[in-house]
mmCIF file of N, CA, C and O in Angstrom:
data_model
loop_
_atom_site.group_PDB
_atom_site.id
_atom_site.type_symbol
_atom_site.label_atom_id
_atom_site.label_comp_id
_atom_site.label_asym_id
_atom_site.label_seq_id
_atom_site.Cartn_x
_atom_site.Cartn_y
_atom_site.Cartn_z
ATOM 1 N N MET D 194 -18.616 -11.905 26.304
ATOM 2 C CA MET D 194 -17.227 -11.752 25.935
ATOM 3 C C MET D 194 -17.118 -10.615 24.912
ATOM 4 O O MET D 194 -17.888 -10.533 23.971
ATOM 5 N N ASN D 195 -16.163 -9.722 25.115
ATOM 6 C CA ASN D 195 -15.955 -8.604 24.200
ATOM 7 C C ASN D 195 -15.155 -9.053 22.987
ATOM 8 O O ASN D 195 -14.184 -9.768 23.118
ATOM 9 N N LYS D 196 -15.603 -8.624 21.834
ATOM 10 C CA LYS D 196 -14.865 -8.920 20.614
ATOM 11 C C LYS D 196 -13.794 -7.859 20.419
ATOM 12 O O LYS D 196 -13.986 -6.702 20.743
ATOM 13 N N ASN D 197 -12.680 -8.268 19.874
ATOM 14 C CA ASN D 197 -11.602 -7.342 19.577
ATOM 15 C C ASN D 197 -11.622 -7.076 18.078
ATOM 16 O O ASN D 197 -11.368 -7.963 17.278
ATOM 17 N N TYR D 198 -11.919 -5.867 17.712
ATOM 18 C CA TYR D 198 -12.047 -5.492 16.307
ATOM 19 C C TYR D 198 -10.789 -4.814 15.767
ATOM 20 O O TYR D 198 -10.811 -4.228 14.693
ATOM 21 N N PHE D 199 -9.688 -4.885 16.517
ATOM 22 C CA PHE D 199 -8.485 -4.180 16.110
ATOM 23 C C PHE D 199 -8.006 -4.605 14.725
ATOM 24 O O PHE D 199 -7.789 -3.768 13.853
ATOM 25 N N TRP D 200 -7.804 -5.907 14.497
ATOM 26 C CA TRP D 200 -7.252 -6.370 13.227
ATOM 27 C C TRP D 200 -8.242 -6.164 12.089
ATOM 28 O O TRP D 200 -7.847 -5.826 10.978
ATOM 29 N N LEU D 201 -9.517 -6.348 12.378
ATOM 30 C CA LEU D 201 -10.526 -6.094 11.361
ATOM 31 C C LEU D 201 -10.527 -4.614 10.986
ATOM 32 O O LEU D 201 -10.572 -4.255 9.809
ATOM 33 N N GLY D 202 -10.450 -3.754 11.995
ATOM 34 C CA GLY D 202 -10.389 -2.313 11.742
ATOM 35 C C GLY D 202 -9.131 -1.918 10.999
ATOM 36 O O GLY D 202 -9.155 -1.055 10.112
ATOM 37 N N MET D 203 -8.027 -2.564 11.347
ATOM 38 C CA MET D 203 -6.756 -2.279 10.677
ATOM 39 C C MET D 203 -6.857 -2.654 9.199
ATOM 40 O O MET D 203 -6.456 -1.881 8.325
ATOM 41 N N ALA D 204 -7.389 -3.828 8.914
ATOM 42 C CA ALA D 204 -7.527 -4.272 7.525
ATOM 43 C C ALA D 204 -8.503 -3.375 6.761
ATOM 44 O O ALA D 204 -8.238 -2.981 5.621
ATOM 45 N N ALA D 205 -9.618 -3.052 7.395
ATOM 46 C CA ALA D 205 -10.602 -2.190 6.740
ATOM 47 C C ALA D 205 -10.008 -0.812 6.470
ATOM 48 O O ALA D 205 -10.223 -0.231 5.400
ATOM 49 N N GLY D 206 -9.252 -0.293 7.415
ATOM 50 C CA GLY D 206 -8.609 1.008 7.233
ATOM 51 C C GLY D 206 -7.614 0.994 6.092
ATOM 52 O O GLY D 206 -7.522 1.946 5.313
ATOM 53 N N ALA D 207 -6.874 -0.092 5.982
ATOM 54 C CA ALA D 207 -5.902 -0.211 4.892
ATOM 55 C C ALA D 207 -6.611 -0.254 3.543
ATOM 56 O O ALA D 207 -6.185 0.402 2.585
ATOM 57 N N VAL D 208 -7.693 -1.000 3.477
ATOM 58 C CA VAL D 208 -8.451 -1.101 2.221
ATOM 59 C C VAL D 208 -9.067 0.244 1.872
ATOM 60 O O VAL D 208 -8.984 0.699 0.726
ATOM 61 N N ILE D 209 -9.659 0.897 2.865
ATOM 62 C CA ILE D 209 -10.283 2.202 2.619
ATOM 63 C C ILE D 209 -9.232 3.220 2.212
ATOM 64 O O ILE D 209 -9.425 3.998 1.278
ATOM 65 N N GLY D 210 -8.091 3.203 2.897
ATOM 66 C CA GLY D 210 -7.014 4.134 2.558
ATOM 67 C C GLY D 210 -6.481 3.909 1.158
ATOM 68 O O GLY D 210 -6.243 4.857 0.405
ATOM 69 N N ALA D 211 -6.287 2.657 0.799
ATOM 70 C CA ALA D 211 -5.799 2.347 -0.549
ATOM 71 C C ALA D 211 -6.821 2.777 -1.597
ATOM 72 O O ALA D 211 -6.461 3.360 -2.623
ATOM 73 N N ALA D 212 -8.087 2.483 -1.336
ATOM 74 C CA ALA D 212 -9.132 2.873 -2.287
ATOM 75 C C ALA D 212 -9.222 4.388 -2.407
ATOM 76 O O ALA D 212 -9.361 4.928 -3.505
ATOM 77 N N ALA D 213 -9.132 5.077 -1.279
ATOM 78 C CA ALA D 213 -9.196 6.545 -1.303
ATOM 79 C C ALA D 213 -8.019 7.126 -2.073
ATOM 80 O O ALA D 213 -8.171 8.096 -2.814
ATOM 81 N N SER D 214 -6.848 6.532 -1.923
ATOM 82 C CA SER D 214 -5.675 7.050 -2.634
ATOM 83 C C SER D 214 -5.831 6.883 -4.136
ATOM 84 O O SER D 214 -5.296 7.677 -4.911
ATOM 85 N N LEU D 215 -6.570 5.870 -4.571
ATOM 86 C CA LEU D 215 -6.751 5.641 -6.000
ATOM 87 C C LEU D 215 -7.739 6.615 -6.632
ATOM 88 O O LEU D 215 -7.867 6.668 -7.849
ATOM 89 N N LEU D 216 -8.431 7.399 -5.812
ATOM 90 C CA LEU D 216 -9.299 8.436 -6.364
ATOM 91 C C LEU D 216 -8.483 9.554 -7.010
ATOM 92 O O LEU D 216 -8.961 10.247 -7.897
ATOM 93 N N HIS D 217 -7.247 9.712 -6.577
ATOM 94 C CA HIS D 217 -6.340 10.712 -7.141
ATOM 95 C C HIS D 217 -5.773 10.151 -8.445
ATOM 96 O O HIS D 217 -5.122 9.106 -8.455
ATOM 97 N N SER D 218 -6.038 10.838 -9.543
ATOM 98 C CA SER D 218 -5.707 10.278 -10.867
ATOM 99 C C SER D 218 -4.211 10.056 -11.061
ATOM 100 O O SER D 218 -3.811 9.051 -11.654
ATOM 101 N N GLU D 219 -3.363 10.956 -10.581
ATOM 102 C CA GLU D 219 -1.921 10.764 -10.749
ATOM 103 C C GLU D 219 -1.454 9.524 -9.980
ATOM 104 O O GLU D 219 -0.639 8.751 -10.485
ATOM 105 N N THR D 220 -1.971 9.334 -8.778
ATOM 106 C CA THR D 220 -1.613 8.168 -7.977
ATOM 107 C C THR D 220 -2.070 6.899 -8.679
ATOM 108 O O THR D 220 -1.325 5.925 -8.782
ATOM 109 N N ARG D 221 -3.305 6.919 -9.167
ATOM 110 C CA ARG D 221 -3.859 5.761 -9.854
ATOM 111 C C ARG D 221 -3.030 5.411 -11.092
ATOM 112 O O ARG D 221 -2.665 4.254 -11.299
ATOM 113 N N ASP D 222 -2.685 6.424 -11.888
ATOM 114 C CA ASP D 222 -1.888 6.190 -13.094
ATOM 115 C C ASP D 222 -0.506 5.636 -12.752
ATOM 116 O O ASP D 222 -0.014 4.714 -13.413
ATOM 117 N N GLN D 223 0.099 6.183 -11.697
ATOM 118 C CA GLN D 223 1.422 5.704 -11.295
ATOM 119 C C GLN D 223 1.345 4.251 -10.821
ATOM 120 O O GLN D 223 2.216 3.441 -11.147
ATOM 121 N N GLN D 224 0.317 3.912 -10.066
ATOM 122 C CA GLN D 224 0.180 2.539 -9.591
ATOM 123 C C GLN D 224 -0.046 1.567 -10.742
ATOM 124 O O GLN D 224 0.488 0.458 -10.736
ATOM 125 N N VAL D 225 -0.818 1.982 -11.733
ATOM 126 C CA VAL D 225 -1.043 1.126 -12.903
ATOM 127 C C VAL D 225 0.283 0.884 -13.625
ATOM 128 O O VAL D 225 0.596 -0.249 -13.999
ATOM 129 N N ARG D 226 1.088 1.958 -13.792
ATOM 130 C CA ARG D 226 2.394 1.799 -14.448
ATOM 131 C C ARG D 226 3.292 0.861 -13.637
ATOM 132 O O ARG D 226 3.970 0.004 -14.198
ATOM 133 N N GLN D 227 3.300 1.017 -12.322
ATOM 134 C CA GLN D 227 4.140 0.168 -11.483
ATOM 135 C C GLN D 227 3.692 -1.289 -11.546
ATOM 136 O O GLN D 227 4.525 -2.194 -11.595
ATOM 137 N N LEU D 228 2.385 -1.506 -11.513
ATOM 138 C CA LEU D 228 1.889 -2.875 -11.592
ATOM 139 C C LEU D 228 2.242 -3.516 -12.926
ATOM 140 O O LEU D 228 2.608 -4.689 -12.981
ATOM 141 N N LYS D 229 2.145 -2.747 -14.006
ATOM 142 C CA LYS D 229 2.521 -3.281 -15.315
ATOM 143 C C LYS D 229 4.015 -3.605 -15.347
ATOM 144 O O LYS D 229 4.415 -4.628 -15.908
ATOM 145 N N GLY D 230 4.824 -2.743 -14.746
ATOM 146 C CA GLY D 230 6.264 -3.003 -14.679
ATOM 147 C C GLY D 230 6.570 -4.244 -13.859
ATOM 148 O O GLY D 230 7.406 -5.071 -14.240
ATOM 149 N N MET D 231 5.883 -4.387 -12.722
ATOM 150 C CA MET D 231 6.089 -5.581 -11.892
ATOM 151 C C MET D 231 5.646 -6.837 -12.626
ATOM 152 O O MET D 231 6.289 -7.871 -12.532
ATOM 153 N N LYS D 232 4.538 -6.716 -13.353
ATOM 154 C CA LYS D 232 4.032 -7.868 -14.093
ATOM 155 C C LYS D 232 5.028 -8.308 -15.157
ATOM 156 O O LYS D 232 5.297 -9.498 -15.311
ATOM 157 N N SER D 233 5.601 -7.334 -15.865
ATOM 158 C CA SER D 233 6.578 -7.698 -16.898
ATOM 159 C C SER D 233 7.847 -8.263 -16.266
ATOM 160 O O SER D 233 8.433 -9.213 -16.798
ATOM 161 N N LYS D 234 8.272 -7.728 -15.121
ATOM 162 C CA LYS D 234 9.437 -8.274 -14.427
ATOM 163 C C LYS D 234 9.153 -9.692 -13.953
ATOM 164 O O LYS D 234 10.011 -10.571 -14.033
ATOM 165 N N LEU D 235 7.943 -9.896 -13.452
ATOM 166 C CA LEU D 235 7.574 -11.221 -12.972
ATOM 167 C C LEU D 235 7.560 -12.229 -14.109
ATOM 168 O O LEU D 235 8.068 -13.338 -13.963
ATOM 169 N N LYS D 236 7.010 -11.830 -15.247
ATOM 170 C CA LYS D 236 6.990 -12.729 -16.403
ATOM 171 C C LYS D 236 8.402 -13.062 -16.857
ATOM 172 O O LYS D 236 8.722 -14.207 -17.151
ATOM 173 N N SER D 237 9.261 -12.044 -16.920
ATOM 174 C CA SER D 237 10.631 -12.298 -17.370
ATOM 175 C C SER D 237 11.396 -13.121 -16.341
ATOM 176 O O SER D 237 12.202 -13.970 -16.708
ATOM 177 N N SER D 238 11.118 -12.887 -15.056
ATOM 178 C CA SER D 238 11.816 -13.689 -14.044
ATOM 179 C C SER D 238 11.289 -15.117 -14.021
ATOM 180 O O SER D 238 12.044 -16.056 -13.775
ATOM 181 N N ASN D 239 10.002 -15.309 -14.299
ATOM 182 C CA ASN D 239 9.456 -16.667 -14.365
ATOM 183 C C ASN D 239 10.043 -17.433 -15.545
ATOM 184 O O ASN D 239 10.315 -18.624 -15.448
ATOM 185 N N ALA D 240 10.262 -16.736 -16.653
ATOM 186 C CA ALA D 240 10.834 -17.389 -17.825
ATOM 187 C C ALA D 240 12.284 -17.787 -17.583
ATOM 188 O O ALA D 240 12.757 -18.804 -18.090
ATOM 189 N N SER D 241 12.976 -16.997 -16.788
ATOM 190 C CA SER D 241 14.388 -17.298 -16.554
ATOM 191 C C SER D 241 14.618 -18.100 -15.280
ATOM 192 O O SER D 241 15.752 -18.443 -14.978
ATOM 193 N N THR D 242 13.558 -18.413 -14.537
ATOM 194 C CA THR D 242 13.703 -19.146 -13.281
ATOM 195 C C THR D 242 14.312 -20.516 -13.493
ATOM 196 O O THR D 242 15.199 -20.927 -12.738
ATOM 197 N N GLU D 243 13.865 -21.221 -14.499
ATOM 198 C CA GLU D 243 14.392 -22.550 -14.753
ATOM 199 C C GLU D 243 15.877 -22.507 -15.087
ATOM 200 O O GLU D 243 16.642 -23.358 -14.667
ATOM 201 N N ALA D 244 16.296 -21.490 -15.828
ATOM 202 C CA ALA D 244 17.697 -21.383 -16.223
ATOM 203 C C ALA D 244 18.601 -21.026 -15.044
ATOM 204 O O ALA D 244 19.764 -21.384 -15.020
ATOM 205 N N HIS D 245 18.038 -20.349 -14.047
ATOM 206 C CA HIS D 245 18.833 -19.886 -12.909
ATOM 207 C C HIS D 245 18.525 -20.637 -11.622
ATOM 208 O O HIS D 245 18.847 -20.146 -10.539
ATOM 209 N N ALA D 246 17.932 -21.797 -11.708
ATOM 210 C CA ALA D 246 17.517 -22.527 -10.504
ATOM 211 C C ALA D 246 18.692 -22.876 -9.608
ATOM 212 O O ALA D 246 18.572 -22.840 -8.388
ATOM 213 N N VAL D 247 19.832 -23.183 -10.173
ATOM 214 C CA VAL D 247 21.000 -23.573 -9.379
ATOM 215 C C VAL D 247 21.542 -22.381 -8.600
ATOM 216 O O VAL D 247 21.881 -22.501 -7.423
ATOM 217 N N GLY D 248 21.620 -21.228 -9.214
ATOM 218 C CA GLY D 248 22.183 -20.052 -8.553
ATOM 219 C C GLY D 248 21.165 -19.228 -7.803
ATOM 220 O O GLY D 248 21.478 -18.149 -7.321
ATOM 221 N N LEU D 249 19.951 -19.710 -7.672
ATOM 222 C CA LEU D 249 18.871 -18.941 -7.047
ATOM 223 C C LEU D 249 19.153 -18.632 -5.598
ATOM 224 O O LEU D 249 18.947 -17.512 -5.155
ATOM 225 N N GLN D 250 19.634 -19.593 -4.838
ATOM 226 C CA GLN D 250 19.863 -19.365 -3.421
ATOM 227 C C GLN D 250 20.923 -18.298 -3.203
ATOM 228 O O GLN D 250 20.794 -17.467 -2.320
ATOM 229 N N ALA D 251 21.961 -18.307 -3.982
ATOM 230 C CA ALA D 251 23.037 -17.327 -3.814
ATOM 231 C C ALA D 251 22.572 -15.927 -4.166
ATOM 232 O O ALA D 251 22.969 -14.961 -3.528
ATOM 233 N N SER D 252 21.732 -15.804 -5.194
ATOM 234 C CA SER D 252 21.320 -14.474 -5.632
ATOM 235 C C SER D 252 20.071 -13.967 -4.927
ATOM 236 O O SER D 252 19.756 -12.794 -5.027
ATOM 237 N N SER D 253 19.349 -14.818 -4.202
ATOM 238 C CA SER D 253 18.090 -14.382 -3.591
ATOM 239 C C SER D 253 18.308 -13.314 -2.535
ATOM 240 O O SER D 253 17.496 -12.415 -2.385
ATOM 241 N N LYS D 254 19.418 -13.399 -1.816
ATOM 242 C CA LYS D 254 19.691 -12.373 -0.808
ATOM 243 C C LYS D 254 19.891 -11.021 -1.471
ATOM 244 O O LYS D 254 19.404 -10.009 -1.003
ATOM 245 N N GLY D 255 20.604 -10.981 -2.568
ATOM 246 C CA GLY D 255 20.818 -9.732 -3.290
ATOM 247 C C GLY D 255 19.525 -9.204 -3.879
ATOM 248 O O GLY D 255 19.252 -8.012 -3.815
ATOM 249 N N ASN D 256 18.720 -10.088 -4.452
ATOM 250 C CA ASN D 256 17.445 -9.662 -5.020
ATOM 251 C C ASN D 256 16.517 -9.113 -3.951
ATOM 252 O O ASN D 256 15.847 -8.108 -4.167
ATOM 253 N N LEU D 257 16.475 -9.753 -2.805
ATOM 254 C CA LEU D 257 15.627 -9.288 -1.716
ATOM 255 C C LEU D 257 16.083 -7.918 -1.250
ATOM 256 O O LEU D 257 15.264 -7.019 -1.055
ATOM 257 N N LYS D 258 17.366 -7.749 -1.108
ATOM 258 C CA LYS D 258 17.906 -6.459 -0.676
ATOM 259 C C LYS D 258 17.573 -5.383 -1.701
ATOM 260 O O LYS D 258 17.176 -4.272 -1.330
ATOM 261 N N ASP D 259 17.719 -5.701 -2.983
ATOM 262 C CA ASP D 259 17.386 -4.744 -4.040
ATOM 263 C C ASP D 259 15.920 -4.364 -3.993
ATOM 264 O O ASP D 259 15.564 -3.191 -4.136
ATOM 265 N N ARG D 260 15.073 -5.340 -3.799
ATOM 266 C CA ARG D 260 13.632 -5.054 -3.747
ATOM 267 C C ARG D 260 13.273 -4.206 -2.539
ATOM 268 O O ARG D 260 12.457 -3.289 -2.626
ATOM 269 N N VAL D 261 13.889 -4.503 -1.396
ATOM 270 C CA VAL D 261 13.634 -3.694 -0.200
ATOM 271 C C VAL D 261 14.082 -2.259 -0.445
ATOM 272 O O VAL D 261 13.373 -1.312 -0.083
ATOM 273 N N MET D 262 15.220 -2.091 -1.081
ATOM 274 C CA MET D 262 15.705 -0.747 -1.375
ATOM 275 C C MET D 262 14.789 -0.032 -2.367
ATOM 276 O O MET D 262 14.563 1.174 -2.246
ATOM 277 N N GLU D 263 14.236 -0.758 -3.334
ATOM 278 C CA GLU D 263 13.288 -0.164 -4.282
ATOM 279 C C GLU D 263 12.037 0.318 -3.556
ATOM 280 O O GLU D 263 11.552 1.423 -3.800
ATOM 281 N N TRP D 264 11.506 -0.524 -2.655
ATOM 282 C CA TRP D 264 10.307 -0.143 -1.909
ATOM 283 C C TRP D 264 10.597 1.033 -0.986
ATOM 284 O O TRP D 264 9.773 1.937 -0.834
ATOM 285 N N LYS D 265 11.776 1.047 -0.374
ATOM 286 C CA LYS D 265 12.154 2.163 0.501
ATOM 287 C C LYS D 265 12.235 3.449 -0.309
ATOM 288 O O LYS D 265 11.740 4.493 0.121
ATOM 289 N N SER D 266 12.853 3.370 -1.476
ATOM 290 C CA SER D 266 12.964 4.530 -2.345
ATOM 291 C C SER D 266 11.582 5.016 -2.781
ATOM 292 O O SER D 266 11.304 6.217 -2.769
ATOM 293 N N LEU D 267 10.727 4.090 -3.150
ATOM 294 C CA LEU D 267 9.366 4.440 -3.553
ATOM 295 C C LEU D 267 8.622 5.120 -2.413
ATOM 296 O O LEU D 267 7.937 6.132 -2.610
ATOM 297 N N TYR D 268 8.775 4.599 -1.193
ATOM 298 C CA TYR D 268 8.132 5.199 -0.028
ATOM 299 C C TYR D 268 8.653 6.610 0.187
ATOM 300 O O TYR D 268 7.875 7.538 0.415
ATOM 301 N N GLU D 269 9.973 6.782 0.117
ATOM 302 C CA GLU D 269 10.558 8.099 0.348
ATOM 303 C C GLU D 269 10.113 9.104 -0.707
ATOM 304 O O GLU D 269 9.863 10.266 -0.399
ATOM 305 N N GLU D 270 10.002 8.660 -1.954
ATOM 306 C CA GLU D 270 9.546 9.545 -3.031
ATOM 307 C C GLU D 270 8.109 9.994 -2.814
ATOM 308 O O GLU D 270 7.737 11.108 -3.181
ATOM 309 N N ASN D 271 7.296 9.126 -2.228
ATOM 310 C CA ASN D 271 5.869 9.402 -2.082
ATOM 311 C C ASN D 271 5.468 9.735 -0.657
ATOM 312 O O ASN D 271 4.288 9.706 -0.324
ATOM 313 N N GLN D 272 6.432 10.047 0.184
ATOM 314 C CA GLN D 272 6.149 10.271 1.597
ATOM 315 C C GLN D 272 5.162 11.420 1.815
ATOM 316 O O GLN D 272 4.259 11.315 2.641
ATOM 317 N N ASP D 273 5.309 12.529 1.072
ATOM 318 C CA ASP D 273 4.389 13.653 1.226
ATOM 319 C C ASP D 273 2.969 13.252 0.838
ATOM 320 O O ASP D 273 2.004 13.580 1.533
ATOM 321 N N THR D 274 2.836 12.531 -0.263
ATOM 322 C CA THR D 274 1.516 12.078 -0.701
ATOM 323 C C THR D 274 0.906 11.133 0.324
ATOM 324 O O THR D 274 -0.273 11.234 0.646
ATOM 325 N N ILE D 275 1.725 10.234 0.843
ATOM 326 C CA ILE D 275 1.242 9.295 1.859
ATOM 327 C C ILE D 275 0.767 10.051 3.086
ATOM 328 O O ILE D 275 -0.307 9.766 3.631
ATOM 329 N N GLN D 276 1.542 11.036 3.527
ATOM 330 C CA GLN D 276 1.162 11.821 4.707
ATOM 331 C C GLN D 276 -0.142 12.570 4.455
ATOM 332 O O GLN D 276 -1.016 12.615 5.322
ATOM 333 N N ASN D 277 -0.291 13.146 3.258
ATOM 334 C CA ASN D 277 -1.535 13.844 2.929
ATOM 335 C C ASN D 277 -2.717 12.890 2.947
ATOM 336 O O ASN D 277 -3.800 13.236 3.427
ATOM 337 N N LEU D 278 -2.520 11.683 2.421
ATOM 338 C CA LEU D 278 -3.599 10.703 2.412
ATOM 339 C C LEU D 278 -3.962 10.262 3.831
ATOM 340 O O LEU D 278 -5.133 10.084 4.152
ATOM 341 N N VAL D 279 -2.956 10.099 4.678
ATOM 342 C CA VAL D 279 -3.220 9.731 6.079
ATOM 343 C C VAL D 279 -4.053 10.818 6.746
ATOM 344 O O VAL D 279 -5.034 10.525 7.446
ATOM 345 N N GLU D 280 -3.689 12.073 6.509
ATOM 346 C CA GLU D 280 -4.460 13.178 7.085
ATOM 347 C C GLU D 280 -5.884 13.206 6.530
ATOM 348 O O GLU D 280 -6.840 13.446 7.270
ATOM 349 N N ASP D 281 -6.025 12.948 5.229
ATOM 350 C CA ASP D 281 -7.363 12.908 4.624
ATOM 351 C C ASP D 281 -8.208 11.792 5.234
ATOM 352 O O ASP D 281 -9.402 11.976 5.496
ATOM 353 N N VAL D 282 -7.605 10.634 5.451
ATOM 354 C CA VAL D 282 -8.339 9.514 6.046
ATOM 355 C C VAL D 282 -8.734 9.863 7.481
ATOM 356 O O VAL D 282 -9.857 9.572 7.916
ATOM 357 N N LYS D 283 -7.851 10.511 8.234
ATOM 358 C CA LYS D 283 -8.185 10.936 9.598
ATOM 359 C C LYS D 283 -9.362 11.903 9.582
ATOM 360 O O LYS D 283 -10.278 11.792 10.395
ATOM 361 N N ASP D 284 -9.335 12.855 8.633
ATOM 362 C CA ASP D 284 -10.450 13.792 8.506
ATOM 363 C C ASP D 284 -11.739 13.068 8.150
ATOM 364 O O ASP D 284 -12.808 13.391 8.670
ATOM 365 N N LEU D 285 -11.630 12.081 7.284
ATOM 366 C CA LEU D 285 -12.800 11.297 6.895
ATOM 367 C C LEU D 285 -13.365 10.535 8.087
ATOM 368 O O LEU D 285 -14.586 10.511 8.304
ATOM 369 N N VAL D 286 -12.487 9.926 8.881
ATOM 370 C CA VAL D 286 -12.931 9.198 10.072
ATOM 371 C C VAL D 286 -13.608 10.155 11.042
ATOM 372 O O VAL D 286 -14.672 9.847 11.595
ATOM 373 N N ASP D 287 -13.026 11.340 11.250
ATOM 374 C CA ASP D 287 -13.636 12.329 12.142
ATOM 375 C C ASP D 287 -15.020 12.740 11.640
ATOM 376 O O ASP D 287 -15.970 12.846 12.418
ATOM 377 N N ALA D 288 -15.140 12.981 10.334
ATOM 378 C CA ALA D 288 -16.431 13.378 9.765
ATOM 379 C C ALA D 288 -17.455 12.257 9.909
ATOM 380 O O ALA D 288 -18.629 12.516 10.234
ATOM 381 N N LEU D 289 -17.025 11.007 9.708
ATOM 382 C CA LEU D 289 -17.953 9.882 9.858
ATOM 383 C C LEU D 289 -18.393 9.719 11.307
ATOM 384 O O LEU D 289 -19.568 9.454 11.580
ATOM 385 N N GLN D 290 -17.470 9.901 12.236
ATOM 386 C CA GLN D 290 -17.830 9.798 13.647
ATOM 387 C C GLN D 290 -18.784 10.920 14.042
ATOM 388 O O GLN D 290 -19.735 10.701 14.789
ATOM 389 N N GLU D 291 -18.540 12.113 13.519
ATOM 390 C CA GLU D 291 -19.416 13.242 13.810
ATOM 391 C C GLU D 291 -20.813 12.994 13.238
ATOM 392 O O GLU D 291 -21.822 13.232 13.907
ATOM 393 N N ALA D 292 -20.882 12.490 12.026
ATOM 394 C CA ALA D 292 -22.177 12.200 11.406
ATOM 395 C C ALA D 292 -22.903 11.105 12.183
ATOM 396 O O ALA D 292 -24.118 11.179 12.381
ATOM 397 N N ARG D 293 -22.173 10.105 12.614
ATOM 398 C CA ARG D 293 -22.772 9.022 13.386
ATOM 399 C C ARG D 293 -23.292 9.544 14.727
ATOM 400 O O ARG D 293 -24.377 9.176 15.166
ATOM 401 N N HIS D 294 -22.525 10.439 15.327
ATOM 402 C CA HIS D 294 -22.942 11.023 16.601
ATOM 403 C C HIS D 294 -24.199 11.856 16.425
ATOM 404 O O HIS D 294 -25.112 11.810 17.242
ATOM 405 N N LYS D 295 -24.293 12.618 15.333
ATOM 406 C CA LYS D 295 -25.479 13.442 15.059
ATOM 407 C C LYS D 295 -26.708 12.559 14.826
ATOM 408 O O LYS D 295 -27.809 12.917 15.211
ATOM 409 N N ASN D 296 -26.525 11.409 14.178
ATOM 410 C CA ASN D 296 -27.640 10.505 13.915
ATOM 411 C C ASN D 296 -28.134 9.823 15.185
ATOM 412 O O ASN D 296 -29.282 9.418 15.266
ATOM 413 N N GLN D 297 -27.272 9.691 16.175
ATOM 414 C CA GLN D 297 -27.663 9.044 17.433
ATOM 415 C C GLN D 297 -28.469 9.981 18.320
ATOM 416 O O GLN D 297 -29.189 9.541 19.190
ATOM 417 N N ILE D 298 -28.326 11.271 18.084
ATOM 418 C CA ILE D 298 -29.022 12.251 18.931
ATOM 419 C C ILE D 298 -30.456 12.384 18.562
ATOM 420 O O ILE D 298 -31.156 12.043 17.863
#
C-alpha cells in the first residue's frame, strides 16, 4: 500500500518556511513585537472576560471580523516578503533535490 505524504509534506513545508522566514532579522523582530502585543491583548481580554461574559455572544461576531481584517491587513502589508520567502523556499527545495540527485549518481 502506498503512503500518502501530502499532509506530512505540507506541515513540514510550513514549519521549514516559518523557520526560514525567522532567519531574516527584521521579520523575526516584527514577529516578536506582534506576539508580545497579542500576549498583552490576550491577558487584558482574559481579565475582562468575566466582566463581559453576558455580552460575549453579541460582540464575538464583531471581534472575529476585526481579527480577520487585522490578519488580512497584515498579509497585505507583508505580501512582497511572503512572495520572496516562497520563492526562496522553492529555490531551496530545487537545490535539495539537485543535491539528492547528485548523491544518487
